[in-house]
Structures are given as structure tokens and as C-alpha cells.
PDB file of C-alpha atoms in Angstrom:
ATOM      1  CA  MET U   1     124.693-159.852  19.778  1.00  0.00           C
ATOM      2  CA  ARG U   2     124.180-162.938  18.133  1.00  0.00           C
ATOM      3  CA  ILE U   3     120.957-164.269  18.182  1.00  0.00           C
ATOM      4  CA  GLN U   4     120.726-167.886  19.827  1.00  0.00           C
ATOM      5  CA  THR U   5     118.643-170.322  17.362  1.00  0.00           C
ATOM      6  CA  ASN U   6     119.632-173.693  18.875  1.00  0.00           C
ATOM      7  CA  PRO U   7     118.674-173.527  22.628  1.00  0.00           C
ATOM      8  CA  ASP U   8     120.621-177.081  22.899  1.00  0.00           C
ATOM      9  CA  THR U   9     123.742-175.246  22.087  1.00  0.00           C
ATOM     10  CA  VAL U  10     124.112-172.082  25.369  1.00  0.00           C
ATOM     11  CA  GLN U  11     126.991-172.800  27.169  1.00  0.00           C
ATOM     12  CA  GLU U  12     127.296-175.350  30.142  1.00  0.00           C
ATOM     13  CA  ASP U  13     128.039-174.461  33.279  1.00  0.00           C
ATOM     14  CA  GLU U  14     128.532-177.711  34.235  1.00  0.00           C
ATOM     15  CA  PRO U  15     131.294-180.129  32.787  1.00  0.00           C
ATOM     16  CA  THR U  16     130.875-182.702  31.034  1.00  0.00           C
ATOM     17  CA  ALA U  17     132.422-186.028  31.658  1.00  0.00           C
ATOM     18  CA  PRO U  18     134.622-186.869  28.917  1.00  0.00           C
ATOM     19  CA  ASP U  19     133.361-190.218  29.081  1.00  0.00           C
ATOM     20  CA  ALA U  20     129.564-188.889  29.508  1.00  0.00           C
ATOM     21  CA  PRO U  21     127.472-190.688  26.695  1.00  0.00           C
ATOM     22  CA  VAL U  22     126.835-187.778  23.979  1.00  0.00           C
ATOM     23  CA  ARG U  23     123.241-186.067  24.325  1.00  0.00           C
ATOM     24  CA  ARG U  24     120.888-186.414  21.376  1.00  0.00           C
ATOM     25  CA  ARG U  25     120.206-183.057  19.831  1.00  0.00           C
ATOM     26  CA  MET U  26     116.591-181.443  20.598  1.00  0.00           C
ATOM     27  CA  GLY U  27     114.435-179.586  18.578  1.00  0.00           C
ATOM     28  CA  VAL U  28     112.966-176.358  20.825  1.00  0.00           C
ATOM     29  CA  VAL U  29     109.352-177.964  21.028  1.00  0.00           C
ATOM     30  CA  GLU U  30     110.955-181.145  21.973  1.00  0.00           C
ATOM     31  CA  ARG U  31     113.033-179.484  25.044  1.00  0.00           C
ATOM     32  CA  GLU U  32     110.200-177.588  26.207  1.00  0.00           C
ATOM     33  CA  ARG U  33     108.572-180.892  26.240  1.00  0.00           C
ATOM     34  CA  GLN U  34     110.983-182.157  28.685  1.00  0.00           C
ATOM     35  CA  ILE U  35     111.421-179.699  30.339  1.00  0.00           C
ATOM     36  CA  LEU U  36     107.954-179.303  31.469  1.00  0.00           C
ATOM     37  CA  ASP U  37     107.339-182.820  31.825  1.00  0.00           C
ATOM     38  CA  GLY U  38     109.907-182.925  34.205  1.00  0.00           C
ATOM     39  CA  ALA U  39     109.459-179.919  36.268  1.00  0.00           C
ATOM     40  CA  ILE U  40     105.517-181.921  36.336  1.00  0.00           C
ATOM     41  CA  GLN U  41     106.974-184.727  38.128  1.00  0.00           C
ATOM     42  CA  PHE U  42     109.679-183.047  40.226  1.00  0.00           C
ATOM     43  CA  PHE U  43     106.943-180.468  41.419  1.00  0.00           C
ATOM     44  CA  SER U  44     104.749-183.302  42.056  1.00  0.00           C
ATOM     45  CA  VAL U  45     107.294-185.305  44.388  1.00  0.00           C
ATOM     46  CA  HIS U  46     109.516-182.471  46.381  1.00  0.00           C
ATOM     47  CA  GLY U  47     106.983-179.087  45.956  1.00  0.00           C
ATOM     48  CA  PHE U  48     107.700-175.997  45.312  1.00  0.00           C
ATOM     49  CA  ASN U  49     110.399-175.496  47.073  1.00  0.00           C
ATOM     50  CA  GLY U  50     112.828-177.741  45.383  1.00  0.00           C
ATOM     51  CA  GLN U  51     115.578-175.935  43.656  1.00  0.00           C
ATOM     52  CA  LEU U  52     115.623-175.800  40.100  1.00  0.00           C
ATOM     53  CA  ARG U  53     119.077-176.475  39.958  1.00  0.00           C
ATOM     54  CA  ASP U  54     117.937-179.852  41.737  1.00  0.00           C
ATOM     55  CA  LEU U  55     115.322-180.053  38.761  1.00  0.00           C
ATOM     56  CA  ALA U  56     117.662-179.145  35.766  1.00  0.00           C
ATOM     57  CA  LYS U  57     119.921-182.654  37.096  1.00  0.00           C
ATOM     58  CA  SER U  58     116.457-184.267  37.437  1.00  0.00           C
ATOM     59  CA  ILE U  59     115.847-183.957  34.120  1.00  0.00           C
ATOM     60  CA  GLY U  60     119.274-184.046  32.175  1.00  0.00           C
ATOM     61  CA  VAL U  61     119.709-180.726  31.284  1.00  0.00           C
ATOM     62  CA  THR U  62     122.368-177.785  32.646  1.00  0.00           C
ATOM     63  CA  HIS U  63     121.042-175.233  35.142  1.00  0.00           C
ATOM     64  CA  ALA U  64     121.442-172.310  31.714  1.00  0.00           C
ATOM     65  CA  LEU U  65     119.461-174.517  29.621  1.00  0.00           C
ATOM     66  CA  LEU U  66     116.772-174.678  32.021  1.00  0.00           C
ATOM     67  CA  TYR U  67     116.642-170.804  32.367  1.00  0.00           C
ATOM     68  CA  HIS U  68     116.931-170.356  28.499  1.00  0.00           C
ATOM     69  CA  TYR U  69     113.480-171.583  28.608  1.00  0.00           C
ATOM     70  CA  PHE U  70     112.019-170.400  31.682  1.00  0.00           C
ATOM     71  CA  PRO U  71     114.241-167.295  32.407  1.00  0.00           C
ATOM     72  CA  THR U  72     112.010-167.354  36.474  1.00  0.00           C
ATOM     73  CA  LYS U  73     110.818-170.335  38.443  1.00  0.00           C
ATOM     74  CA  GLN U  74     107.026-168.453  38.369  1.00  0.00           C
ATOM     75  CA  ALA U  75     107.247-168.604  34.776  1.00  0.00           C
ATOM     76  CA  LEU U  76     108.434-172.615  35.068  1.00  0.00           C
ATOM     77  CA  VAL U  77     105.169-172.623  37.816  1.00  0.00           C
ATOM     78  CA  ASP U  78     103.179-170.749  35.501  1.00  0.00           C
ATOM     79  CA  ARG U  79     103.018-172.867  32.869  1.00  0.00           C
ATOM     80  CA  VAL U  80     102.592-175.918  34.756  1.00  0.00           C
ATOM     81  CA  TYR U  81      99.009-175.240  36.417  1.00  0.00           C
ATOM     82  CA  LEU U  82      98.445-174.448  32.561  1.00  0.00           C
ATOM     83  CA  GLU U  83      99.089-177.195  31.730  1.00  0.00           C
ATOM     84  CA  VAL U  84      98.164-179.609  34.573  1.00  0.00           C
ATOM     85  CA  PHE U  85      94.769-177.646  35.661  1.00  0.00           C
ATOM     86  CA  GLU U  86      93.516-175.485  33.138  1.00  0.00           C
ATOM     87  CA  GLY U  87      94.604-177.645  30.762  1.00  0.00           C
ATOM     88  CA  ARG U  88      92.723-180.515  31.301  1.00  0.00           C
ATOM     89  CA  TRP U  89      89.488-179.434  31.570  1.00  0.00           C
ATOM     90  CA  ARG U  90      87.741-180.440  28.920  1.00  0.00           C
ATOM     91  CA  ALA U  91      85.418-178.473  26.713  1.00  0.00           C
ATOM     92  CA  GLU U  92      82.663-181.062  25.994  1.00  0.00           C
ATOM     93  CA  TRP U  93      82.343-180.946  29.813  1.00  0.00           C
ATOM     94  CA  ASP U  94      80.513-177.482  29.473  1.00  0.00           C
ATOM     95  CA  ALA U  95      78.396-178.978  26.597  1.00  0.00           C
ATOM     96  CA  LEU U  96      77.291-181.581  29.001  1.00  0.00           C
ATOM     97  CA  LEU U  97      76.774-179.525  31.804  1.00  0.00           C
ATOM     98  CA  ASP U  98      74.247-177.149  29.982  1.00  0.00           C
ATOM     99  CA  ASN U  99      72.272-180.106  27.872  1.00  0.00           C
ATOM    100  CA  PRO U 100      69.147-178.853  29.129  1.00  0.00           C
ATOM    101  CA  GLU U 101      67.530-182.267  28.071  1.00  0.00           C
ATOM    102  CA  MET U 102      69.740-184.805  29.889  1.00  0.00           C
ATOM    103  CA  PRO U 103      68.704-186.037  33.712  1.00  0.00           C
ATOM    104  CA  VAL U 104      70.395-183.889  36.394  1.00  0.00           C
ATOM    105  CA  GLU U 105      71.557-187.479  38.126  1.00  0.00           C
ATOM    106  CA  ASP U 106      73.305-188.902  34.577  1.00  0.00           C
ATOM    107  CA  LYS U 107      75.292-185.459  33.469  1.00  0.00           C
ATOM    108  CA  LEU U 108      76.453-185.063  37.086  1.00  0.00           C
ATOM    109  CA  THR U 109      77.420-188.951  37.121  1.00  0.00           C
ATOM    110  CA  ALA U 110      79.196-188.624  33.314  1.00  0.00           C
ATOM    111  CA  PHE U 111      81.084-185.771  34.625  1.00  0.00           C
ATOM    112  CA  TYR U 112      82.678-186.522  37.834  1.00  0.00           C
ATOM    113  CA  TRP U 113      83.209-189.960  36.820  1.00  0.00           C
ATOM    114  CA  GLU U 114      85.677-188.440  34.440  1.00  0.00           C
ATOM    115  CA  TYR U 115      86.904-185.716  36.098  1.00  0.00           C
ATOM    116  CA  VAL U 116      88.065-188.295  38.920  1.00  0.00           C
ATOM    117  CA  THR U 117      89.413-190.980  36.362  1.00  0.00           C
ATOM    118  CA  ILE U 118      91.022-188.655  33.872  1.00  0.00           C
ATOM    119  CA  THR U 119      92.134-185.105  35.429  1.00  0.00           C
ATOM    120  CA  LEU U 120      92.794-185.765  39.227  1.00  0.00           C
ATOM    121  CA  THR U 121      96.216-187.731  38.049  1.00  0.00           C
ATOM    122  CA  GLN U 122      98.942-188.102  40.556  1.00  0.00           C
ATOM    123  CA  GLU U 123     100.320-185.137  40.019  1.00  0.00           C
ATOM    124  CA  PHE U 124      97.305-182.852  39.844  1.00  0.00           C
ATOM    125  CA  VAL U 125      96.501-183.728  43.115  1.00  0.00           C
ATOM    126  CA  ARG U 126     100.540-184.014  44.832  1.00  0.00           C
ATOM    127  CA  ILE U 127     100.501-180.276  43.034  1.00  0.00           C
ATOM    128  CA  LEU U 128      97.595-178.898  44.019  1.00  0.00           C
ATOM    129  CA  VAL U 129      98.029-179.976  47.697  1.00  0.00           C
ATOM    130  CA  PHE U 130     101.613-178.385  47.963  1.00  0.00           C
ATOM    131  CA  SER U 131     100.386-175.686  46.350  1.00  0.00           C
ATOM    132  CA  GLY U 132      98.036-174.948  48.893  1.00  0.00           C
ATOM    133  CA  LEU U 133     100.926-175.796  51.811  1.00  0.00           C
ATOM    134  CA  THR U 134     103.439-172.887  50.557  1.00  0.00           C
ATOM    135  CA  ASP U 135     102.244-169.922  48.285  1.00  0.00           C
ATOM    136  CA  HIS U 136      98.507-171.047  47.028  1.00  0.00           C
ATOM    137  CA  THR U 137      99.427-169.556  43.401  1.00  0.00           C
ATOM    138  CA  ILE U 138      98.105-172.392  41.816  1.00  0.00           C
ATOM    139  CA  THR U 139      95.449-173.293  44.361  1.00  0.00           C
ATOM    140  CA  ASP U 140      94.357-169.488  44.201  1.00  0.00           C
ATOM    141  CA  ARG U 141      94.023-169.281  40.317  1.00  0.00           C
ATOM    142  CA  PHE U 142      92.405-173.024  40.128  1.00  0.00           C
ATOM    143  CA  PHE U 143      89.599-172.769  42.447  1.00  0.00           C
ATOM    144  CA  ALA U 144      89.032-169.200  40.979  1.00  0.00           C
ATOM    145  CA  MET U 145      88.630-171.161  37.378  1.00  0.00           C
ATOM    146  CA  LEU U 146      85.998-173.371  39.673  1.00  0.00           C
ATOM    147  CA  ARG U 147      83.766-170.400  40.263  1.00  0.00           C
ATOM    148  CA  VAL U 148      83.603-169.356  37.235  1.00  0.00           C
ATOM    149  CA  ARG U 149      83.415-172.283  34.707  1.00  0.00           C
ATOM    150  CA  LEU U 150      82.064-175.153  36.962  1.00  0.00           C
ATOM    151  CA  PHE U 151      79.921-174.025  40.370  1.00  0.00           C
ATOM    152  CA  PRO U 152      77.362-172.172  39.180  1.00  0.00           C
ATOM    153  CA  ARG U 153      76.466-174.775  36.521  1.00  0.00           C
ATOM    154  CA  LEU U 154      76.404-177.344  39.566  1.00  0.00           C
ATOM    155  CA  ILE U 155      74.561-174.703  41.299  1.00  0.00           C
ATOM    156  CA  ARG U 156      72.337-174.407  39.058  1.00  0.00           C
ATOM    157  CA  GLU U 157      71.288-178.044  38.015  1.00  0.00           C
ATOM    158  CA  THR U 158      70.817-178.547  41.873  1.00  0.00           C
ATOM    159  CA  ARG U 159      68.298-176.351  41.474  1.00  0.00           C
ATOM    160  CA  ARG U 160      66.817-178.054  38.478  1.00  0.00           C
ATOM    161  CA  PHE U 161      66.667-181.550  40.054  1.00  0.00           C
ATOM    162  CA  ARG U 162      64.805-179.869  43.110  1.00  0.00           C
ATOM    163  CA  GLY U 163      62.511-177.620  40.241  1.00  0.00           C
ATOM    164  CA  VAL U 164      63.247-174.668  41.099  1.00  0.00           C
ATOM    165  CA  VAL U 165      63.950-171.868  38.915  1.00  0.00           C
ATOM    166  CA  SER U 166      66.138-169.048  40.272  1.00  0.00           C
ATOM    167  CA  ARG U 167      68.981-167.075  39.217  1.00  0.00           C
ATOM    168  CA  ALA U 168      69.656-165.805  43.068  1.00  0.00           C
ATOM    169  CA  LYS U 169      73.638-165.837  44.170  1.00  0.00           C
ATOM    170  CA  PRO U 170      73.789-169.668  46.173  1.00  0.00           C
ATOM    171  CA  SER U 171      72.996-169.303  49.664  1.00  0.00           C
ATOM    172  CA  GLU U 172      76.605-170.435  52.132  1.00  0.00           C
ATOM    173  CA  ARG U 173      73.659-173.980  52.651  1.00  0.00           C
ATOM    174  CA  GLU U 174      73.808-174.382  48.782  1.00  0.00           C
ATOM    175  CA  MET U 175      77.640-173.976  48.162  1.00  0.00           C
ATOM    176  CA  GLU U 176      78.642-175.865  51.595  1.00  0.00           C
ATOM    177  CA  LEU U 177      76.635-178.886  50.763  1.00  0.00           C
ATOM    178  CA  LEU U 178      77.521-178.907  47.094  1.00  0.00           C
ATOM    179  CA  MET U 179      81.228-178.608  48.173  1.00  0.00           C
ATOM    180  CA  GLY U 180      80.849-182.059  50.400  1.00  0.00           C
ATOM    181  CA  LEU U 181      80.345-182.901  47.301  1.00  0.00           C
ATOM    182  CA  HIS U 182      83.237-181.948  44.995  1.00  0.00           C
ATOM    183  CA  GLY U 183      85.568-182.072  47.970  1.00  0.00           C
ATOM    184  CA  GLY U 184      84.168-186.185  48.562  1.00  0.00           C
ATOM    185  CA  PHE U 185      85.298-186.515  45.334  1.00  0.00           C
ATOM    186  CA  PHE U 186      89.031-184.967  45.217  1.00  0.00           C
ATOM    187  CA  TYR U 187      89.341-186.822  48.788  1.00  0.00           C
ATOM    188  CA  ILE U 188      89.667-190.067  46.700  1.00  0.00           C
ATOM    189  CA  THR U 189      92.043-189.100  44.875  1.00  0.00           C
ATOM    190  CA  MET U 190      93.971-187.865  48.152  1.00  0.00           C
ATOM    191  CA  ARG U 191      93.621-191.353  50.026  1.00  0.00           C
ATOM    192  CA  ARG U 192      95.263-192.636  46.468  1.00  0.00           C
ATOM    193  CA  TRP U 193      97.714-189.858  45.667  1.00  0.00           C
ATOM    194  CA  ILE U 194      98.746-188.610  49.455  1.00  0.00           C
ATOM    195  CA  TYR U 195      98.044-191.385  51.989  1.00  0.00           C
ATOM    196  CA  ALA U 196      98.936-194.221  49.693  1.00  0.00           C
ATOM    197  CA  GLN U 197      96.002-196.222  50.530  1.00  0.00           C
ATOM    198  CA  ASP U 198      93.323-198.023  48.648  1.00  0.00           C
ATOM    199  CA  VAL U 199      90.058-196.323  47.042  1.00  0.00           C
ATOM    200  CA  TYR U 200      87.436-198.844  48.075  1.00  0.00           C
ATOM    201  CA  SER U 201      88.863-202.635  47.640  1.00  0.00           C
ATOM    202  CA  GLU U 202      92.204-203.715  46.856  1.00  0.00           C
ATOM    203  CA  SER U 203      91.202-205.369  43.568  1.00  0.00           C
ATOM    204  CA  ALA U 204      90.171-201.572  42.425  1.00  0.00           C
ATOM    205  CA  HIS U 205      92.934-199.176  43.675  1.00  0.00           C
ATOM    206  CA  GLU U 206      93.390-197.809  40.243  1.00  0.00           C
ATOM    207  CA  GLY U 207      90.324-196.630  39.565  1.00  0.00           C
ATOM    208  CA  TYR U 208      86.818-195.773  40.557  1.00  0.00           C
ATOM    209  CA  ASP U 209      83.757-197.602  39.748  1.00  0.00           C
ATOM    210  CA  GLU U 210      81.146-195.497  37.376  1.00  0.00           C
ATOM    211  CA  GLN U 211      78.468-196.593  40.212  1.00  0.00           C
ATOM    212  CA  LEU U 212      80.700-194.915  42.823  1.00  0.00           C
ATOM    213  CA  VAL U 213      80.420-192.039  41.457  1.00  0.00           C
ATOM    214  CA  ARG U 214      76.506-192.305  41.049  1.00  0.00           C
ATOM    215  CA  ASP U 215      75.737-193.204  44.753  1.00  0.00           C
ATOM    216  CA  ARG U 216      77.236-189.499  45.342  1.00  0.00           C
ATOM    217  CA  VAL U 217      76.018-187.903  43.231  1.00  0.00           C
ATOM    218  CA  ARG U 218      72.469-189.285  43.949  1.00  0.00           C
ATOM    219  CA  ALA U 219      73.280-189.055  48.306  1.00  0.00           C
ATOM    220  CA  TYR U 220      73.509-185.214  47.159  1.00  0.00           C
ATOM    221  CA  LEU U 221      70.500-184.576  45.418  1.00  0.00           C
ATOM    222  CA  ASN U 222      68.829-186.495  47.618  1.00  0.00           C
ATOM    223  CA  ALA U 223      69.408-184.047  50.458  1.00  0.00           C
ATOM    224  CA  SER U 224      70.008-181.151  48.531  1.00  0.00           C
ATOM    225  CA  ARG U 225      65.886-182.002  47.459  1.00  0.00           C
ATOM    226  CA  GLU U 226      65.648-182.602  51.346  1.00  0.00           C
ATOM    227  CA  GLN U 227      67.198-179.742  53.142  1.00  0.00           C
ATOM    228  CA  PHE U 228      65.720-177.663  51.170  1.00  0.00           C
ATOM    229  CA  SER U 229      62.357-178.264  50.228  1.00  0.00           C
ATOM    230  CA  ASP U 230      60.585-175.578  52.353  1.00  0.00           C
ATOM    231  CA  ALA U 231      63.499-173.799  51.778  1.00  0.00           C
ATOM    232  CA  THR U 232      62.817-172.235  48.765  1.00  0.00           C
ATOM    233  CA  GLY U 233      61.254-168.675  49.523  1.00  0.00           C
ATOM    234  CA  ALA U 234      59.450-167.131  46.887  1.00  0.00           C
ATOM    235  CA  ALA U 235      61.386-169.053  43.753  1.00  0.00           C
ATOM    236  CA  ARG U 236      58.970-170.316  41.296  1.00  0.00           C
ATOM    237  CA  LYS U 237      58.582-174.216  41.089  1.00  0.00           C
ATOM    238  CA  ARG U 238      58.191-176.673  38.306  1.00  0.00           C
ATOM    239  CA  PRO U 239      58.267-180.709  38.036  1.00  0.00           C
ATOM    240  CA  ALA U 240      61.210-181.764  38.526  1.00  0.00           C
ATOM    241  CA  ARG U 241      63.736-183.159  35.336  1.00  0.00           C
ATOM    242  CA  ARG U 242      65.782-186.381  36.830  1.00  0.00           C
TER     243      ARG U 242
END
């Protein structure tokens, strides 16, 4: 069997019109990038019920060529997940949240300002919502990552703000308060990318001011301190470092 070394020469399953422009031949990496970028845009508009034949047409490649790079739809969805979700998590965020010298309010503000303005793009938000409305493949994987990589750090820093040293499992009350903070930031981008509404003013509909992020973080931290001031149990306290 002859090995196909240039996927762009895969036999097309759709005839090419005689007067159609000649497509520029791409290398393997460039063509895969083209398909992946096109798939991200396609799924963010049509969801995961869209047909791969329509995706191929929207990108400008043949159905056969698409399947050469991604043999199954799930393989393509998995790659989109890695690109849009895990791939956008920044390693420096781990170091930021683990920095013991930085005040809690400052580090949560710095993290969420970048998270909202850089990570929560139109494609990110719409694909996550579409996944939640269908098979949950992407939403389940994404929240599993957050439960390992983000939420424990935020609980630890919230307790640090309250002056509490504890490695106990977060209570339901702690988690619900935290999810109010995290979900509130996601709703900002829902307003923009799902409901097509300005974030908070017509002059700033494409961004979110850092001070507004700080206001939400401060409200969350103050609520945590108030709600748990008499519910720390036997946890050892120390002066809070803000």
C-alpha cells in the first residue's frame, strides 16, 4: 500500500468546477491549523449537531480531506477542546495564585481580569454552552479541570483572607459562595456572546474594566468573611493578610 505523504492530494469526493480557482497547496501543519480554526468557528455558530460535510464546505476543503486529518467527529471535538479550553490555561496563573506574598484581593483580581478578558472569548463561551445543551463532553472535562486546578486554590486563598488555616474539604456553603463569584464572571461573557448585550455600557461593550473585577472580588471576600466569621469551628486562626 502506498503511503499518502501529502494529504492535500487525497482524492476529492466532490467534483471541482472547471473554472474554480486553484487552491494553494498547504503543508500538513498549515492544513491542520486551517481545519482546526474553521472547526472552532463552525462549532461556535452551529453547535455540535452541525454536519462535518457542512464544516468541510465552510472551510473550503473536501469531506475526504477533513476525514484524513480527523477520522471521527469526536477526534475533532477533542482537539477543539484542547485548543480552546485546556490550551488557554496559563501556567503563570498557577504561580500567581500560589504566591504567598501577594494580597488575596490583588491576586484574585489579577487572575479574573485576565480570565475574563483573555480566556472567555466568543468561541469559548458559545462552545461551552452548546456542549452543556448536548452531550456535556466538553463541559464535563472543563469543570473537572477547574475542580483540580482552580477551585482548591481559590478556596485556600479565601480561607487565607479570613485568617483560617485549614485543609478540610470545602463545605457546600463555601463552594456555593465561590461558584457565585466564578459564575458571575462567566455571566458577563454570556451577556456579550449569547444575549448580544453590552457588558455595562455602550462605550465598553468589548471589554471589562479591572476595577469592576475588583469590585466583584472584594464583595466575594467580604461576604466570605462575614458568613464564616462564626463558623470556623476548631480551625486555627491567624491574622489575615489582605
